[in-house]
Tab-separated table of C-alpha atoms and ligand atoms in Angstrom:
chain	number	residue	atom	x	y	z
A	218	UNK	CA	29.126	-155.939	54.608
A	219	UNK	CA	25.455	-156.712	54.146
A	220	UNK	CA	22.217	-154.891	54.880
A	221	UNK	CA	18.720	-156.126	55.634
A	222	UNK	CA	15.120	-155.070	55.960
A	223	UNK	CA	12.018	-156.682	57.446
A	224	UNK	CA	8.411	-155.565	57.776
A	225	UNK	CA	5.187	-156.804	59.277
A	226	UNK	CA	1.815	-155.263	58.569
A	227	UNK	CA	-1.936	-155.703	58.925
A	228	UNK	CA	-2.009	-155.611	55.117
A	229	UNK	CA	0.116	-157.092	52.373
A	230	UNK	CA	3.714	-155.906	52.866
A	231	UNK	CA	5.430	-157.025	49.664
A	232	UNK	CA	5.765	-153.528	48.183
A	233	UNK	CA	7.399	-152.230	51.391
A	234	UNK	CA	9.651	-155.260	51.598
A	235	UNK	CA	10.854	-154.910	48.035
A	236	UNK	CA	11.696	-151.197	48.193
A	237	UNK	CA	12.865	-151.295	51.802
A	238	UNK	CA	15.387	-154.014	50.975
A	239	UNK	CA	16.464	-152.213	47.810
A	240	UNK	CA	17.531	-149.201	49.918
A	241	UNK	CA	20.264	-151.403	51.438
A	242	UNK	CA	21.840	-152.158	48.060
A	243	UNK	CA	25.000	-150.104	48.739
A	244	UNK	CA	25.878	-152.466	51.610
A	245	UNK	CA	26.241	-155.713	49.694
A	246	UNK	CA	27.556	-156.911	46.363
A	247	UNK	CA	27.017	-160.626	46.158
A	248	UNK	CA	23.507	-161.992	46.783
A	249	UNK	CA	20.008	-160.619	47.301
A	250	UNK	CA	17.129	-162.507	48.887
A	251	UNK	CA	13.493	-162.035	49.893
A	252	UNK	CA	11.195	-164.238	51.991
A	253	UNK	CA	7.543	-163.662	52.889
A	254	UNK	CA	5.154	-165.723	54.942
A	255	UNK	CA	1.405	-166.204	54.530
A	256	UNK	CA	-1.157	-168.847	55.569
A	257	UNK	CA	0.201	-171.280	52.987
A	258	UNK	CA	3.808	-170.990	54.128
A	259	UNK	CA	6.936	-169.251	52.855
A	260	UNK	CA	7.774	-167.822	49.461
A	261	UNK	CA	11.450	-167.136	48.922
A	262	UNK	CA	13.729	-166.026	46.135
A	263	UNK	CA	17.504	-165.500	45.991
A	264	UNK	CA	19.570	-164.004	43.167
A	265	UNK	CA	23.186	-163.341	42.390
A	266	UNK	CA	23.706	-159.554	42.232
A	267	UNK	CA	27.323	-159.391	41.171
A	268	UNK	CA	26.464	-157.899	37.815
A	269	UNK	CA	22.898	-156.714	38.191
A	270	UNK	CA	20.537	-154.604	40.269
A	271	UNK	CA	18.389	-156.026	43.062
A	272	UNK	CA	15.344	-154.344	41.518
A	273	UNK	CA	15.722	-155.751	38.014
A	274	UNK	CA	16.247	-159.269	39.359
A	275	UNK	CA	13.326	-159.333	41.788
A	276	UNK	CA	10.704	-157.100	40.185
A	277	UNK	CA	9.419	-159.688	37.690
A	278	UNK	CA	8.843	-162.145	40.560
A	279	UNK	CA	6.858	-159.815	42.810
A	280	UNK	CA	3.367	-160.941	41.659
A	281	UNK	CA	4.253	-164.359	43.129
A	282	UNK	CA	4.926	-162.880	46.578
A	283	UNK	CA	1.978	-162.408	48.941
A	284	UNK	CA	2.079	-161.949	52.690
A	285	UNK	CA	1.809	-159.594	55.636
A	286	UNK	CA	5.375	-160.066	56.828
A	287	UNK	CA	8.725	-160.626	55.224
A	288	UNK	CA	12.493	-160.147	55.401
A	289	UNK	CA	14.991	-159.221	52.696
A	290	UNK	CA	18.757	-158.978	52.482
A	291	UNK	CA	21.510	-157.671	50.229
A	292	UNK	CA	24.557	-159.619	51.207
A	293	UNK	CA	28.228	-160.314	50.709
A	294	UNK	CA	27.756	-163.736	52.236
A	295	UNK	CA	26.271	-166.941	50.861
A	296	UNK	CA	22.654	-167.234	49.735
A	297	UNK	CA	19.990	-166.183	52.249
A	298	UNK	CA	17.363	-165.946	53.756
A	299	UNK	CA	17.630	-169.583	54.822
A	300	UNK	CA	14.355	-171.387	55.558
A	301	UNK	CA	14.465	-173.913	58.404
A	302	UNK	CA	11.988	-176.484	59.621
A	303	UNK	CA	12.590	-177.247	63.295
A	304	UNK	CA	11.103	-177.839	66.749
A	305	UNK	CA	10.649	-174.029	66.853
A	306	UNK	CA	8.454	-174.257	63.764
A	307	UNK	CA	9.275	-173.001	60.293
A	308	UNK	CA	11.259	-169.815	60.053
A	309	UNK	CA	13.306	-167.779	57.595
A	310	UNK	CA	16.520	-166.121	58.752
A	311	UNK	CA	18.923	-163.482	57.410
A	312	UNK	CA	22.091	-162.281	59.107
A	313	UNK	CA	24.572	-159.421	58.839
A	314	UNK	CA	28.051	-159.963	60.220
A	315	UNK	CA	30.993	-162.292	60.112
A	316	UNK	CA	31.664	-165.578	61.925
A	317	UNK	CA	35.378	-165.913	62.679
A	318	UNK	CA	35.089	-169.308	64.353
A	319	UNK	CA	32.971	-170.895	61.615
A	320	UNK	CA	35.169	-173.973	61.340
A	321	UNK	CA	35.157	-174.558	65.081
A	322	UNK	CA	31.362	-174.212	65.205
A	323	UNK	CA	31.010	-176.538	62.232
A	324	UNK	CA	33.037	-179.228	64.052
A	325	UNK	CA	30.990	-178.648	67.193
A	326	UNK	CA	27.804	-179.243	65.178
A	327	UNK	CA	29.178	-182.489	63.734
A	328	UNK	CA	30.094	-183.708	67.233
A	329	UNK	CA	26.422	-183.196	68.084
A	330	UNK	CA	25.469	-185.227	64.972
A	331	UNK	CA	23.878	-182.179	63.318
A	332	UNK	CA	24.084	-181.539	59.603
A	333	UNK	CA	24.045	-178.672	57.096
A	334	UNK	CA	21.979	-178.723	53.938
A	335	UNK	CA	22.929	-175.434	52.221
A	336	UNK	CA	26.478	-175.836	50.978
A	337	UNK	CA	28.406	-173.698	48.556
A	338	UNK	CA	31.914	-173.957	47.202
A	339	UNK	CA	33.058	-172.026	50.266
A	340	UNK	CA	31.633	-174.639	52.660
A	341	UNK	CA	28.992	-174.105	55.325
A	342	UNK	CA	26.607	-171.248	54.744
A	343	UNK	CA	27.103	-168.907	57.762
A	344	UNK	CA	23.394	-168.074	57.925
A	345	UNK	CA	22.532	-171.758	58.114
A	346	UNK	CA	25.061	-172.186	60.900
A	347	UNK	CA	23.307	-169.403	62.835
A	348	UNK	CA	19.944	-171.101	62.262
A	349	UNK	CA	21.360	-174.406	63.599
A	350	UNK	CA	22.623	-172.628	66.741
A	351	UNK	CA	19.217	-170.998	67.209
A	352	UNK	CA	17.525	-174.391	67.038
A	353	UNK	CA	19.593	-175.519	70.038
A	354	UNK	CA	17.417	-173.229	72.168
A	355	UNK	CA	13.987	-174.094	73.559
A	356	UNK	CA	12.745	-170.745	72.270
A	357	UNK	CA	13.965	-168.247	69.667
A	358	UNK	CA	15.160	-166.019	72.457
A	359	UNK	CA	17.216	-168.804	74.021
A	360	UNK	CA	18.581	-169.784	70.613
A	361	UNK	CA	19.675	-166.219	69.846
A	362	UNK	CA	21.387	-165.980	73.247
A	363	UNK	CA	23.202	-169.193	72.265
A	364	UNK	CA	24.420	-167.492	69.075
A	365	UNK	CA	25.659	-164.472	71.044
A	366	UNK	CA	27.560	-166.750	73.378
A	367	UNK	CA	29.195	-168.952	70.745
A	368	UNK	CA	29.891	-166.748	67.735
A	369	UNK	CA	33.167	-164.857	67.539
A	370	UNK	CA	32.994	-161.925	65.148
A	371	UNK	CA	29.671	-160.182	64.770
A	372	UNK	CA	26.099	-161.211	64.074
A	373	UNK	CA	22.890	-159.193	63.747
A	374	UNK	CA	19.870	-161.111	62.536
A	375	UNK	CA	16.194	-161.103	61.578
A	376	UNK	CA	14.011	-164.196	61.894
A	377	UNK	CA	10.659	-164.385	60.136
A	378	UNK	CA	8.077	-166.591	61.873
A	379	UNK	CA	4.318	-166.947	61.915
A	380	UNK	CA	4.313	-165.133	65.305
A	381	UNK	CA	6.227	-162.082	64.137
A	382	UNK	CA	9.755	-161.015	63.245
A	383	UNK	CA	12.531	-161.552	65.768
A	384	UNK	CA	15.242	-158.920	65.437
A	385	UNK	CA	18.524	-159.261	67.325
A	386	UNK	CA	21.393	-156.818	67.104
A	387	UNK	CA	24.986	-158.060	67.386
A	388	UNK	CA	26.061	-158.390	71.040
A	389	UNK	CA	28.468	-155.437	70.705
A	390	UNK	CA	26.217	-153.607	68.260
A	391	UNK	CA	28.869	-153.489	65.521
A	392	UNK	CA	26.122	-153.264	62.924
A	393	UNK	CA	22.924	-151.288	63.496
A	394	UNK	CA	19.254	-152.248	63.449
A	395	UNK	CA	16.582	-149.592	63.587
A	396	UNK	CA	12.826	-150.047	63.918
A	397	UNK	CA	10.324	-147.905	62.016
A	398	UNK	CA	6.595	-147.529	62.483
A	399	UNK	CA	3.531	-146.455	60.522
A	400	UNK	CA	-0.196	-147.027	60.943
A	401	UNK	CA	-0.725	-150.799	61.210
A	402	UNK	CA	2.894	-151.781	60.423
A	403	UNK	CA	6.456	-151.975	61.723
A	404	UNK	CA	9.706	-152.260	59.813
A	405	UNK	CA	13.291	-153.111	60.783
A	406	UNK	CA	16.348	-152.086	58.788
A	407	UNK	CA	20.092	-151.610	58.671
A	408	UNK	CA	19.618	-148.183	57.100
A	409	UNK	CA	17.085	-145.547	58.191
A	410	UNK	CA	16.878	-144.396	54.551
A	411	UNK	CA	14.597	-147.372	53.981
A	412	UNK	CA	11.851	-145.576	55.901
A	413	UNK	CA	10.816	-142.101	54.652
A	414	UNK	CA	9.601	-143.018	51.144
A	415	UNK	CA	7.586	-145.897	52.590
A	416	UNK	CA	6.044	-143.582	55.234
A	417	UNK	CA	7.718	-145.187	58.237
A	418	UNK	CA	9.103	-142.949	60.931
A	419	UNK	CA	11.999	-143.959	63.141
A	420	UNK	CA	10.611	-145.541	66.281
A	421	UNK	CA	13.591	-147.062	68.025
A	422	UNK	CA	17.316	-147.870	67.603
A	423	UNK	CA	17.977	-151.352	68.961
A	424	UNK	CA	20.800	-151.513	71.486
A	425	UNK	CA	23.734	-153.976	71.427
A	426	UNK	CA	22.623	-157.561	72.079
A	427	UNK	CA	18.967	-156.525	72.277
A	428	UNK	CA	16.288	-158.957	71.088
A	429	UNK	CA	12.794	-157.874	69.996
A	430	UNK	CA	9.776	-159.721	68.697
A	431	UNK	CA	7.928	-157.373	66.403
A	432	UNK	CA	4.336	-157.652	65.196
A	433	UNK	CA	2.116	-155.315	63.160
A	434	UNK	CA	0.656	-153.929	66.406
A	435	UNK	CA	3.770	-153.452	68.505
A	436	UNK	CA	6.871	-155.061	69.877
A	437	UNK	CA	8.023	-157.056	72.852
A	438	UNK	CA	11.534	-156.752	74.272
A	439	UNK	CA	12.877	-160.259	74.941
A	440	UNK	CA	16.349	-159.197	75.984
A	441	UNK	CA	17.501	-155.845	77.311
A	442	UNK	CA	20.405	-154.125	75.504
A	443	UNK	CA	23.923	-154.626	76.856
A	444	UNK	CA	25.836	-151.678	78.250
A	445	UNK	CA	29.010	-152.273	76.211
A	446	UNK	CA	28.796	-151.122	72.619
A	447	UNK	CA	31.285	-151.134	69.745
A	448	UNK	CA	29.399	-149.795	66.748
A	449	UNK	CA	31.555	-149.617	63.623
A	450	UNK	CA	32.902	-146.058	63.238
A	451	UNK	CA	33.373	-146.674	59.525
A	452	UNK	CA	29.600	-146.530	59.052
A	453	UNK	CA	29.770	-142.764	59.437
A	454	UNK	CA	33.092	-142.254	57.662
A	455	UNK	CA	32.571	-144.383	54.602
A	456	UNK	CA	29.976	-147.023	53.912
A	457	UNK	CA	26.788	-145.763	55.554
A	458	UNK	CA	24.357	-143.921	53.299
A	459	UNK	CA	24.587	-140.104	53.655
A	460	UNK	CA	20.953	-139.610	54.690
A	461	UNK	CA	20.969	-142.468	57.219
A	462	UNK	CA	21.375	-142.194	60.974
A	463	UNK	CA	22.788	-144.697	63.459
A	464	UNK	CA	22.317	-144.218	67.197
A	465	UNK	CA	20.424	-141.073	66.180
A	466	UNK	CA	23.538	-139.557	64.568
A	467	UNK	CA	23.195	-138.593	60.927
A	468	UNK	CA	25.896	-139.757	58.498
A	469	UNK	CA	26.172	-136.656	56.332
A	470	UNK	CA	26.178	-134.309	59.323
A	471	UNK	CA	29.039	-136.357	60.737
A	472	UNK	CA	30.930	-136.197	57.428
A	473	UNK	CA	30.416	-132.450	57.370
A	474	UNK	CA	31.924	-132.195	60.856
A	475	UNK	CA	34.841	-134.415	59.777
A	476	UNK	CA	35.600	-132.063	56.879
A	477	UNK	CA	35.147	-129.012	59.039
A	478	UNK	CA	37.611	-130.341	61.623
A	479	UNK	CA	40.154	-131.091	58.911
A	480	UNK	CA	39.800	-127.497	57.702
A	481	UNK	CA	40.371	-125.931	61.113
A	482	UNK	CA	44.015	-124.995	61.422
A	483	UNK	CA	44.756	-125.969	57.813
A	484	UNK	CA	46.211	-123.038	55.900
A	485	UNK	CA	47.304	-124.568	52.625
A	486	UNK	CA	46.457	-122.224	49.744
A	487	UNK	CA	44.251	-123.811	47.097
A	488	UNK	CA	41.856	-122.685	44.358
A	489	UNK	CA	39.226	-125.381	44.836
A	490	UNK	CA	38.060	-128.035	47.242
A	491	UNK	CA	36.510	-131.260	46.000
A	492	UNK	CA	35.363	-134.637	47.282
A	493	UNK	CA	36.341	-137.929	45.692
A	494	UNK	CA	32.864	-139.130	44.689
A	495	UNK	CA	30.756	-140.278	46.359
A	496	UNK	CA	31.779	-140.804	49.949
A	497	UNK	CA	34.319	-137.942	50.016
A	498	UNK	CA	31.657	-135.379	49.044
A	499	UNK	CA	30.157	-134.811	52.518
A	500	UNK	CA	33.615	-134.367	54.042
A	501	UNK	CA	34.542	-131.900	51.276
A	502	UNK	CA	31.450	-129.756	51.916
A	503	UNK	CA	32.421	-129.389	55.551
A	504	UNK	CA	35.984	-128.509	54.616
A	505	UNK	CA	35.086	-126.009	51.864
A	506	UNK	CA	32.419	-124.180	53.876
A	507	UNK	CA	34.633	-123.887	56.928
A	508	UNK	CA	37.481	-122.335	54.946
A	509	UNK	CA	35.206	-120.492	52.557
A	510	UNK	CA	36.851	-121.990	49.463
A	511	UNK	CA	34.790	-122.828	46.327
A	512	UNK	CA	33.823	-126.477	46.016
A	513	UNK	CA	33.822	-127.968	42.501
A	514	UNK	CA	33.639	-131.372	40.800
A	515	UNK	CA	36.806	-132.112	38.817
A	516	UNK	CA	35.771	-135.780	38.933
A	517	UNK	CA	32.249	-136.850	38.040
A	518	UNK	CA	31.017	-140.399	38.332
A	519	UNK	CA	29.572	-142.012	35.202
A	520	UNK	CA	26.825	-144.251	36.542
A	521	UNK	CA	24.317	-145.080	33.751
A	522	UNK	CA	26.202	-148.117	32.477
A	523	UNK	CA	27.920	-149.280	35.662
A	524	UNK	CA	25.241	-150.778	37.845
A	525	UNK	CA	26.987	-151.822	41.048
A	526	UNK	CA	28.946	-149.529	43.283
A	527	UNK	CA	30.127	-151.463	46.325
A	528	UNK	CA	31.480	-153.863	43.860
A	529	UNK	CA	32.994	-157.172	42.910
A	530	UNK	CA	34.954	-159.090	45.553
A	531	UNK	CA	38.038	-159.169	43.320
A	532	UNK	CA	40.195	-156.114	44.081
A	533	UNK	CA	41.638	-155.756	40.557
A	534	UNK	CA	38.169	-155.777	39.007
A	535	UNK	CA	37.043	-153.254	41.639
A	536	UNK	CA	39.934	-150.944	40.800
A	537	UNK	CA	39.212	-151.242	37.102
A	538	UNK	CA	35.502	-150.456	37.503
A	539	UNK	CA	36.261	-147.519	39.807
A	540	UNK	CA	38.727	-146.145	37.266
A	541	UNK	CA	36.338	-146.441	34.333
A	542	UNK	CA	33.506	-144.794	36.266
A	543	UNK	CA	35.386	-141.617	37.123
A	544	UNK	CA	35.467	-138.917	34.441
A	545	UNK	CA	37.686	-135.852	34.776
A	546	UNK	CA	36.570	-132.330	33.901
A	547	UNK	CA	39.612	-130.585	32.488
A	548	UNK	CA	38.016	-127.135	32.680
A	549	UNK	CA	38.139	-127.338	36.462
A	550	UNK	CA	41.591	-128.854	36.694
A	551	UNK	CA	43.973	-127.075	34.336
A	552	UNK	CA	46.419	-124.775	36.211
A	553	UNK	CA	44.543	-125.228	39.465
A	554	UNK	CA	45.631	-126.093	42.997
A	555	UNK	CA	43.014	-128.554	44.182
A	556	UNK	CA	42.423	-130.005	47.626
A	557	UNK	CA	40.519	-133.290	47.766
A	558	UNK	CA	38.716	-134.810	50.713
A	559	UNK	CA	38.486	-138.572	50.874
A	560	UNK	CA	36.835	-140.862	53.410
A	561	UNK	CA	39.886	-143.098	53.841
A	562	UNK	CA	42.904	-144.527	52.063
A	563	UNK	CA	42.773	-148.319	51.908
A	564	UNK	CA	45.362	-149.501	49.380
A	565	UNK	CA	45.736	-146.150	47.681
A	566	UNK	CA	45.818	-147.716	44.217
A	567	UNK	CA	42.774	-145.821	42.976
A	568	UNK	CA	43.933	-142.579	44.547
A	569	UNK	CA	47.309	-142.869	42.863
A	570	UNK	CA	45.495	-143.311	39.608
A	571	UNK	CA	43.274	-140.292	40.299
A	572	UNK	CA	46.253	-138.089	41.154
A	573	UNK	CA	48.000	-139.160	37.985
A	574	UNK	CA	44.913	-138.236	35.938
A	575	UNK	CA	44.779	-134.803	37.591
A	576	UNK	CA	48.386	-134.045	36.699
A	577	UNK	CA	47.783	-135.256	33.157
A	578	UNK	CA	44.866	-132.804	32.937
A	579	UNK	CA	47.124	-129.948	34.022
A	580	UNK	CA	46.636	-129.652	37.810
A	581	UNK	CA	49.367	-127.588	39.475
A	582	UNK	CA	49.000	-129.063	42.936
A	583	UNK	CA	46.984	-131.936	44.396
A	584	UNK	CA	46.381	-131.937	48.155
A	585	UNK	CA	44.545	-134.637	50.078
A	586	UNK	CA	42.730	-134.555	53.417
A	587	UNK	CA	41.511	-137.885	54.775
A	588	UNK	CA	38.475	-138.025	57.060
A	589	UNK	CA	39.874	-140.731	59.352
A	590	UNK	CA	43.289	-141.755	60.705
A	591	UNK	CA	45.645	-144.113	58.827
A	592	UNK	CA	44.183	-147.613	58.448
A	593	UNK	CA	46.580	-150.121	60.009
A	594	UNK	CA	44.521	-153.201	60.913
A	595	UNK	CA	42.165	-155.168	58.642
A	596	UNK	CA	38.576	-155.427	59.847
A	597	UNK	CA	37.878	-158.693	61.609
A	598	UNK	CA	34.207	-158.136	62.364
A	599	UNK	CA	32.543	-157.384	59.037
A	600	UNK	CA	32.860	-158.976	55.679
A	601	UNK	CA	33.728	-156.141	53.341
A	602	UNK	CA	36.451	-154.548	51.287
A	603	UNK	CA	38.702	-153.344	54.103
A	604	UNK	CA	38.712	-156.881	55.538
A	605	UNK	CA	41.726	-157.766	53.430
A	606	UNK	CA	45.181	-158.703	54.587
A	607	UNK	CA	47.145	-156.031	56.423
A	608	UNK	CA	49.646	-155.646	53.579
A	609	UNK	CA	46.770	-154.361	51.451
A	610	UNK	CA	46.726	-151.261	53.620
A	611	UNK	CA	48.746	-148.259	52.452
A	612	UNK	CA	49.860	-147.555	56.051
A	613	UNK	CA	51.271	-151.062	56.491
A	614	UNK	CA	52.990	-150.918	53.108
A	615	UNK	CA	54.647	-147.645	54.195
A	616	UNK	CA	55.788	-149.185	57.504
A	617	UNK	CA	57.183	-152.140	55.620
A	618	UNK	CA	59.130	-149.739	53.448
A	619	UNK	CA	60.532	-147.958	56.500
A	620	UNK	CA	61.277	-150.981	58.678
A	621	UNK	CA	61.716	-153.777	56.170
A	622	UNK	CA	58.862	-155.574	58.001
A	623	UNK	CA	55.421	-154.645	59.277
A	624	UNK	CA	54.848	-157.214	62.024
A	625	UNK	CA	56.149	-155.042	64.855
A	626	UNK	CA	54.577	-153.063	67.660
A	627	UNK	CA	52.796	-150.165	65.945
A	628	UNK	CA	52.252	-147.903	68.968
A	629	UNK	CA	54.686	-145.306	67.694
A	630	UNK	CA	53.081	-145.274	64.259
A	631	UNK	CA	49.672	-144.806	65.863
A	632	UNK	CA	50.947	-141.862	67.933
A	633	UNK	CA	49.877	-138.934	65.749
A	634	UNK	CA	52.638	-136.697	67.125
A	635	UNK	CA	55.524	-139.118	66.681
A	636	UNK	CA	58.351	-138.941	64.195
A	637	UNK	CA	57.509	-142.430	62.910
A	638	UNK	CA	53.899	-141.474	62.277
A	639	UNK	CA	55.068	-138.460	60.305
A	640	UNK	CA	57.454	-140.658	58.314
A	641	UNK	CA	54.692	-143.163	57.492
A	642	UNK	CA	52.364	-140.400	56.234
A	643	UNK	CA	55.207	-138.920	54.210
A	644	UNK	CA	55.876	-142.285	52.527
A	645	UNK	CA	52.197	-142.529	51.577
A	646	UNK	CA	52.217	-138.953	50.284
A	647	UNK	CA	55.218	-139.628	48.072
A	648	UNK	CA	53.767	-142.873	46.741
A	649	UNK	CA	50.494	-141.148	45.811
A	650	UNK	CA	52.337	-138.142	44.318
A	651	UNK	CA	50.425	-135.689	46.493
A	652	UNK	CA	51.550	-132.129	47.193
A	653	UNK	CA	50.411	-132.417	50.824
A	654	UNK	CA	48.609	-135.132	52.780
A	655	UNK	CA	46.892	-134.942	56.158
A	656	UNK	CA	44.840	-137.495	58.042
A	657	UNK	CA	42.137	-136.849	60.630
A	658	UNK	CA	43.218	-137.391	64.221
A	659	UNK	CA	41.421	-140.124	66.155
A	660	UNK	CA	40.164	-137.686	68.797
A	661	UNK	CA	38.686	-135.431	66.114
A	662	UNK	CA	36.991	-138.351	64.368
A	663	UNK	CA	35.419	-139.463	67.637
A	664	UNK	CA	34.274	-135.893	68.308
A	665	UNK	CA	32.785	-135.632	64.801
A	666	UNK	CA	30.768	-138.821	65.336
A	667	UNK	CA	29.640	-137.660	68.751
A	668	UNK	CA	29.660	-140.924	70.721
A	669	UNK	CA	32.117	-141.705	73.531
A	670	UNK	CA	35.212	-143.483	72.152
A	671	UNK	CA	34.508	-146.634	74.198
A	672	UNK	CA	31.179	-147.051	72.381
A	673	UNK	CA	32.842	-147.126	68.949
A	674	UNK	CA	34.763	-149.863	67.204
A	675	UNK	CA	37.972	-148.175	66.046
A	676	UNK	CA	39.917	-151.400	65.623
A	677	UNK	CA	41.049	-150.758	62.053
A	678	UNK	CA	42.903	-147.625	63.172
A	679	UNK	CA	44.140	-148.437	66.651
A	680	UNK	CA	43.624	-152.183	67.175
A	681	UNK	CA	41.241	-151.538	70.070
A	682	UNK	CA	38.002	-153.508	70.322
A	683	UNK	CA	36.135	-156.081	72.374
A	684	UNK	CA	35.892	-159.461	70.735
B	1357	SF4	S1	37.344	-153.100	62.488
B	1357	SF4	FE1	36.948	-151.176	61.383
B	1357	SF4	S2	35.486	-151.672	59.756
B	1357	SF4	FE2	35.519	-153.401	61.201
B	1357	SF4	S3	33.839	-152.998	62.614
B	1357	SF4	FE3	35.661	-152.111	63.544
B	1357	SF4	S4	35.755	-149.976	62.800
B	1357	SF4	FE4	34.292	-151.105	61.528
């Protein structure tokens, strides 16, 4: 994933830009970048964040940044913001999303005798590709429409110009953009948590495919939102920040409802409920309060010496860091029957490790309740950790064990009342050494989020999505 922030003000905006961008740090693990514009032009800086904080990298450079408008990004993609010089004037651009037809668009650009300047070992920088497509338009608006037409995958963007910030949300709204307002300034962000400490209040959630030009005084809508929406449901389940809201729906409230739904009709007898930190905590609160069972913390995260949380791209390193960060509290584990809530099971490697630790510390029973259905399809719209191959997914591994292959029609496995579904869950339970395991049903997840199913991307559970 990636997250971004932009602001434009009657006064210098660098302080807002710096902290506003920082509040998106949980969304990206690779690169951070800031760009501001003033009368003399652009100032930009980009840093690798794989082993450091955004704040410690950028803070020493802040005295060199001056300007009334700027954009910043924390990204899993190549370096950005990109600065372009074109017939549209100079502009800086940052994007959140994933381009699935990058190669095809690269060839198309070469046929038109265009070129790319920002190369990395992975090839064309996706943000530069977007900027090249924008420059095919006579205006920014036309260029952004060109991007929406040509890009397969997802693409939300912010463009910093001398006439304001253009903000465009992905055509199906897979990733969010929200606008905030305060006296003499506007801000745009992936996460609403960027706003309260900087005194912005939420003004407006951009709709899918909507394009705005934002200035310090106000905003102009250049393209109306589309009716079809497919916002990523995983934002609420897992990677969104607990205090944030998307489409006006708060993340932690949704997680509470997820846990509460899991608790209804569940009668397993346990001594404690707990959440696997951090993203399982909200779900666990909902579960524990609904069943009136004490909630405790048998696992506590050790954060002072482990700076990054969304983590290195390499899965083995991620597993290792996750393992080292989690400390058990034996006092709360020995001789206890504990029920854990977790946002999702991706590979299950870490969970297996956690269960093992609990038994070693003397747990009598370990139960697991998962806030979403079984993951069966890798994400093809966002660039983040569940975008791996399908065999990385615990559900697919279980199907492979049952069938000897996993490339078959999965309808029966997706049917929550079928024998095959039950068998798949049972295989996962056995592999993770759990006493009992239950997943959330799709209908209950949709209800907990509170949007109609057709407005949510639920592809990674049921293979349904527009593309
Ligand atoms: S495929 Fe999954 S993770 Fe990707 S956008 Fe859709 S719901 Fe989100």
